[in-house]
């Protein structure tokens, strides 16, 4: 199968490795032509996934028409803020479309596969999400993930494409629940990281994770997702991973904030985007519009966008917890 | 309030500190008189919680009748394997009884509060469980925990005794669910640790944690617990903590097994008991008796009690997962 990966970040590159090992023909495209030139020259993704050598067989293709033309499957691995632009260029494709981007669009509150559905007319669309650091996937460390599609046949097709002994793909038809789990947990990981930076320890992180999964479920169910999806790999599994693992970018962003760094300075120093940053803004807006109570999202949003003192935000979170459950 | 802590391990000592800070009068008893002598002399729990100084006001009391006589509240913090023996000595007490021990009795499959109930006649009984490393509690790092009692007034009484700004106590009436969460997660943490020792990484640990919470819920519900309890602090919260944190004894036991150490050698070298070890045996027996499918418990049991190769056990777990959900 001819697969084109749109977006040569860490996750796009790691998934290209999985697909390559499954015998598929890989084309890699990115909006940043200079990044592709570097990647072609080094045969490594020096910027985002430097440890792994890239197979010679891959086509590194900066030209959009050539990248997408002969493709049977397009994997969208671009940041959420550039997602609609890329999706809009795909309107006439007949390929299977797989979104692997975790985020929400600010203006609409839509998940990535819904943006795709709005841009296309009846294409086969799926989302892939679950607890999966790119670095571990690239090293063939055992990983389990969910392929979600409203259409069962599409879900099966994505499962067949990606499934490997060390990359186990399960299926779900609750696309919205799977995508919301992946998107919202990045916000929670920022809050967990703030706790780390402030020295709050693992007991309080475990308490935060417990509250976070209810908050995610509450917002998700209000939006139409299935509650049980949040107890699965793409909900609880991904949340626990992102909040507890050292490898998480979103947790790390929170940790730096907790230690006293300013968000503007962090953003200026990082070329890797923590998706929880834009998602916090979009989820906060969505929750307000829907009238859903989201305490962790609110406090994280206040830290990121309203300059709220990190310690005060976490103490307010504890106080509000107490009010809610005492 | 006069509180006697039975069991001067790390957890008993940390809870005594919480109760002391709340103004209660503390008596500390342990079956090991020599340990108490050391503790009295050093005014530190050198063996189990060395970093923290113990208040002068505490009574260190090796004499059983004097320790329990004037007590309004007895906190049982002894290992699960010695629990019934201690409980049996309490038959005529009028004090409030709080079990903080996480385990299952092998012969009966009973949780600790049920053993207490069998030994007493109508005493006020509660269990305290949740994500709470003793070391962090002793350092006043924010922690949230659950006080469970079938009797609402007893639950409130325990909440009032223990609740502090940095030690938030919530309530539940599902005692069985709260206790099973605390007991079973220790088995899961051993399995998670085996993965660490084998170099399986955080992606697969997140997948294991996701499966573990369903397995815990399945066994718990079959036994009469409420399913939603496993999504709370004493279920998911404690599970995530114990599987991901470096501080967990049970995870560490698994990690040593994963690196190739033998269980007999580990047991001989450790004076701190990992509760998951006896609990795996009891839970495995209970699940067989009840006809509940428990894949992670089964493989962990096989590693601990049947000398099964650790890598093979984890591969079998992955293969069985695939069969169950593909």
XYZ file of C-alpha atoms in Angstrom, chain A:
326
model
C 0.000 0.000 0.000
C 1.243 3.513 -0.865
C 1.118 5.616 2.270
C 1.894 9.312 2.499
C 2.662 10.834 5.864
C 1.765 14.515 6.012
C 3.932 16.080 8.720
C 7.480 14.967 9.479
C 7.461 15.510 13.235
C 8.384 12.837 15.755
C 5.008 11.089 15.600
C 4.703 11.150 11.795
C 8.208 9.736 11.499
C 7.639 6.998 14.091
C 4.411 5.908 12.390
C 6.174 5.896 9.022
C 8.666 3.446 10.559
C 5.810 1.180 11.714
C 4.192 1.280 8.271
C 7.540 0.672 6.583
C 8.144 -2.401 8.715
C 4.715 -3.633 7.615
C 5.905 -3.520 4.001
C 4.145 -0.354 2.839
C 5.642 2.211 0.469
C 6.369 5.429 2.349
C 6.252 9.018 1.121
C 6.970 11.737 3.667
C 5.780 15.309 3.149
C 6.056 18.381 5.353
C 5.070 22.026 4.934
C 8.623 22.962 5.961
C 10.771 22.256 2.899
C 13.998 23.023 4.712
C 13.208 20.388 7.357
C 12.673 17.836 4.562
C 15.992 18.788 2.954
C 17.789 18.219 6.281
C 15.951 14.941 6.737
C 16.874 13.774 3.238
C 20.525 14.714 3.715
C 20.986 13.184 7.189
C 18.537 10.285 6.674
C 17.572 11.126 10.192
C 14.899 13.377 11.658
C 17.556 15.419 13.429
C 15.092 17.979 14.720
C 12.380 15.737 16.214
C 13.537 12.091 16.405
C 17.313 12.104 16.059
C 18.110 8.608 17.373
C 16.616 6.602 14.542
C 17.954 6.014 11.037
C 15.387 6.420 8.244
C 15.119 3.725 5.551
C 16.609 4.578 2.134
C 13.430 3.342 0.451
C 11.360 6.299 1.672
C 10.459 9.127 -0.712
C 10.985 12.497 0.931
C 8.665 14.721 -1.115
C 8.281 18.482 -0.601
C 5.975 18.842 -3.618
C 2.339 18.556 -2.506
C 0.710 17.217 -5.729
C 3.374 14.559 -6.132
C 3.203 13.610 -2.431
C -0.537 12.949 -2.389
C -1.276 11.933 -5.996
C -0.691 8.159 -5.994
C -1.400 7.617 -2.311
C -3.850 4.977 -1.046
C -3.633 6.228 2.509
C -2.860 9.678 3.850
C -1.728 9.980 7.460
C -2.256 13.488 8.828
C 0.414 14.174 11.442
C 0.540 17.961 11.349
C 0.020 20.197 14.421
C -3.642 20.907 15.224
C -3.280 24.604 14.421
C -2.258 23.855 10.826
C -4.621 20.906 10.414
C -7.529 22.574 8.610
C -5.203 24.147 6.040
C -3.792 20.745 5.159
C -7.232 19.083 5.248
C -8.641 21.725 2.905
C -6.059 20.781 0.264
C -7.333 17.180 0.252
C -10.914 17.822 -0.860
C -10.757 15.622 -3.951
C -8.762 12.654 -2.614
C -10.020 9.073 -2.741
C -7.424 7.835 -0.267
C -8.100 6.512 3.218
C -7.533 9.380 5.663
C -6.021 8.777 9.090
C -5.663 11.630 11.560
C -3.035 11.109 14.260
C -3.148 14.704 15.540
C -4.402 15.333 19.078
C -6.113 18.678 19.479
C -9.226 20.821 19.163
C -9.854 23.678 16.755
C -10.318 26.913 18.689
C -12.998 28.517 16.518
C -15.217 25.415 16.271
C -14.241 23.099 19.136
C -13.958 20.315 16.538
C -11.617 17.345 16.777
C -9.337 16.673 13.821
C -11.377 13.911 12.174
C -14.461 16.161 12.258
C -12.507 18.900 10.510
C -11.535 16.313 7.902
C -15.156 15.232 7.517
C -16.234 18.870 6.995
C -13.562 19.389 4.330
C -14.278 16.167 2.395
C -17.359 14.619 0.921
C -17.783 11.121 2.224
C -14.147 10.007 2.416
C -13.082 7.071 4.614
C -11.814 8.750 7.789
C -10.223 7.356 10.950
C -8.324 8.615 13.974
C -5.437 6.849 15.674
C -4.850 7.629 19.348
C -3.571 6.053 22.536
C -0.594 5.952 24.908
C 2.328 6.125 22.510
C 5.488 8.154 22.813
C 7.039 8.414 19.357
C 10.510 7.563 20.638
C 9.350 4.238 22.099
C 7.374 3.358 18.961
C 10.422 4.128 16.822
C 12.424 1.711 18.980
C 9.775 -1.055 18.633
C 8.967 -0.972 22.338
C 5.565 -2.678 22.789
C 2.713 -0.212 22.326
C -1.079 -0.543 22.162
C -3.255 2.039 20.437
C -6.805 2.542 19.126
C -7.975 2.992 15.530
C -11.312 4.781 15.642
C -13.767 5.098 12.811
C -17.550 5.357 12.685
C -17.321 2.939 9.760
C -16.283 -0.588 10.848
C -14.638 -1.442 7.523
C -12.473 1.675 7.712
C -11.464 0.780 11.263
C -10.458 -2.701 10.105
C -8.473 -1.253 7.192
C -6.489 1.038 9.507
C -5.923 -1.810 11.947
C -4.546 -3.998 9.117
C -2.251 -1.231 7.875
C -0.642 -0.434 11.215
C -0.898 -3.606 13.336
C 2.413 -5.249 14.279
C 3.521 -7.526 17.142
C 5.027 -4.532 18.958
C 2.340 -2.068 17.787
C -1.030 -3.520 18.707
C -3.994 -1.739 17.160
C -7.430 -2.130 18.739
C -10.639 -0.704 17.263
C -13.367 1.652 18.392
C -16.360 3.229 16.678
C -16.458 6.106 19.176
C -14.237 8.457 17.181
C -15.187 11.506 19.201
C -14.435 9.817 22.538
C -11.085 8.513 21.299
C -10.053 11.917 19.928
C -11.250 13.895 22.950
C -9.274 11.598 25.255
C -6.116 12.257 23.274
C -6.703 16.000 23.048
C -7.815 16.758 26.607
C -5.188 14.680 28.406
C -2.502 17.071 27.148
C -4.078 19.859 29.194
C -4.177 17.619 32.262
C -0.507 16.755 31.745
C 0.401 20.448 31.861
C -1.388 20.722 35.222
C 0.374 17.572 36.464
C 3.698 19.038 35.357
C 3.010 22.279 37.229
C 2.630 20.126 40.346
C 5.977 18.487 39.598
C 7.636 21.875 39.194
C 6.191 23.037 42.511
C 7.366 19.842 44.272
C 3.856 18.496 44.914
C 4.860 14.833 44.602
C 3.238 11.709 43.229
C 0.362 11.346 45.734
C -1.165 14.612 44.575
C -0.485 13.750 40.946
C -2.436 10.520 41.367
C -5.307 12.516 42.878
C -5.148 14.948 39.946
C -5.185 12.114 37.395
C -8.272 10.646 39.077
C -10.098 13.953 38.885
C -8.831 14.590 35.367
C -10.388 11.465 33.921
C -13.819 12.425 35.329
C -13.451 15.915 33.935
C -12.519 14.553 30.506
C -15.432 12.124 30.603
C -17.867 14.836 31.682
C -16.917 17.155 28.828
C -16.750 14.278 26.356
C -20.152 12.854 27.228
C -21.737 16.325 27.034
C -20.292 16.521 23.525
C -21.701 13.100 22.534
C -18.877 10.641 23.290
C -19.378 7.268 25.022
C -18.408 7.346 28.726
C -16.628 3.963 28.643
C -14.185 5.200 25.992
C -12.487 7.323 28.649
C -11.657 4.174 30.661
C -9.749 2.782 27.670
C -6.301 3.157 26.099
C -7.081 6.509 24.472
C -8.501 7.918 27.730
C -7.110 6.705 31.003
C -4.141 4.940 29.385
C -2.912 8.004 27.532
C -3.681 10.277 30.487
C -1.648 8.183 32.946
C 1.253 7.979 30.505
C 1.329 11.689 29.758
C 0.990 12.779 33.378
C 3.534 10.373 34.841
C 6.202 9.843 32.199
C 9.354 11.906 31.977
C 9.058 11.799 28.179
C 5.921 13.939 27.959
C 6.332 17.361 26.379
C 3.129 18.651 27.913
C 4.103 17.529 31.390
C 7.490 19.127 30.849
C 5.908 22.423 29.792
C 3.947 22.377 33.054
C 7.049 21.526 35.079
C 8.910 24.526 33.664
C 5.951 26.770 34.507
C 5.848 25.269 38.002
C 9.508 26.140 38.473
C 8.768 29.753 37.643
C 9.550 30.094 33.939
C 7.222 32.318 31.923
C 5.069 30.898 29.159
C 6.282 33.456 26.587
C 9.911 32.574 27.272
C 9.216 28.833 27.046
C 7.346 29.229 23.757
C 10.179 31.307 22.308
C 12.793 28.685 23.285
C 10.944 25.570 22.037
C 10.503 24.521 18.433
C 8.495 21.457 19.493
C 4.938 22.458 20.232
C 3.185 21.079 23.329
C -0.312 20.477 21.950
C -1.865 21.053 25.369
C -1.135 24.759 25.010
C -3.536 25.529 22.141
C -5.903 22.757 23.279
C -6.334 24.398 26.711
C -7.646 27.530 25.017
C -9.995 25.613 22.732
C -11.278 23.268 25.456
C -11.815 26.136 27.886
C -13.918 27.958 25.308
C -15.845 24.804 24.407
C -16.620 23.966 28.050
C -17.902 27.519 28.653
C -20.118 27.331 25.570
C -21.531 23.999 26.721
C -21.897 24.939 30.373
C -19.725 22.040 31.578
C -17.723 22.477 34.789
C -14.006 21.883 34.092
C -11.865 22.886 37.039
C -8.500 21.550 35.883
C -8.903 22.937 32.373
C -9.945 26.306 33.840
C -6.926 26.606 36.125
C -4.530 25.432 33.418
C -6.068 27.953 31.027
C -5.649 30.696 33.648
C -1.957 29.818 34.045
C -1.304 29.676 30.310
C -3.421 32.599 29.077
C -4.152 34.877 32.025
C -0.788 34.905 33.778
C -2.204 33.293 36.927
C 0.316 32.421 39.628
C 1.018 28.676 39.375
C 0.958 27.974 43.098
C -2.285 29.880 43.557
C -3.835 27.994 40.642
C -2.987 24.615 42.174
C -4.187 25.658 45.619
C -7.461 26.920 44.100
C -7.800 23.556 42.396
C -7.393 21.729 45.711
C -9.864 24.045 47.431
C -12.429 23.554 44.683
C -11.959 19.803 44.848
C -12.709 19.926 48.511
C -15.881 21.907 47.941
C -17.004 19.455 45.315
C -16.449 16.236 47.217
C -16.077 16.837 50.932
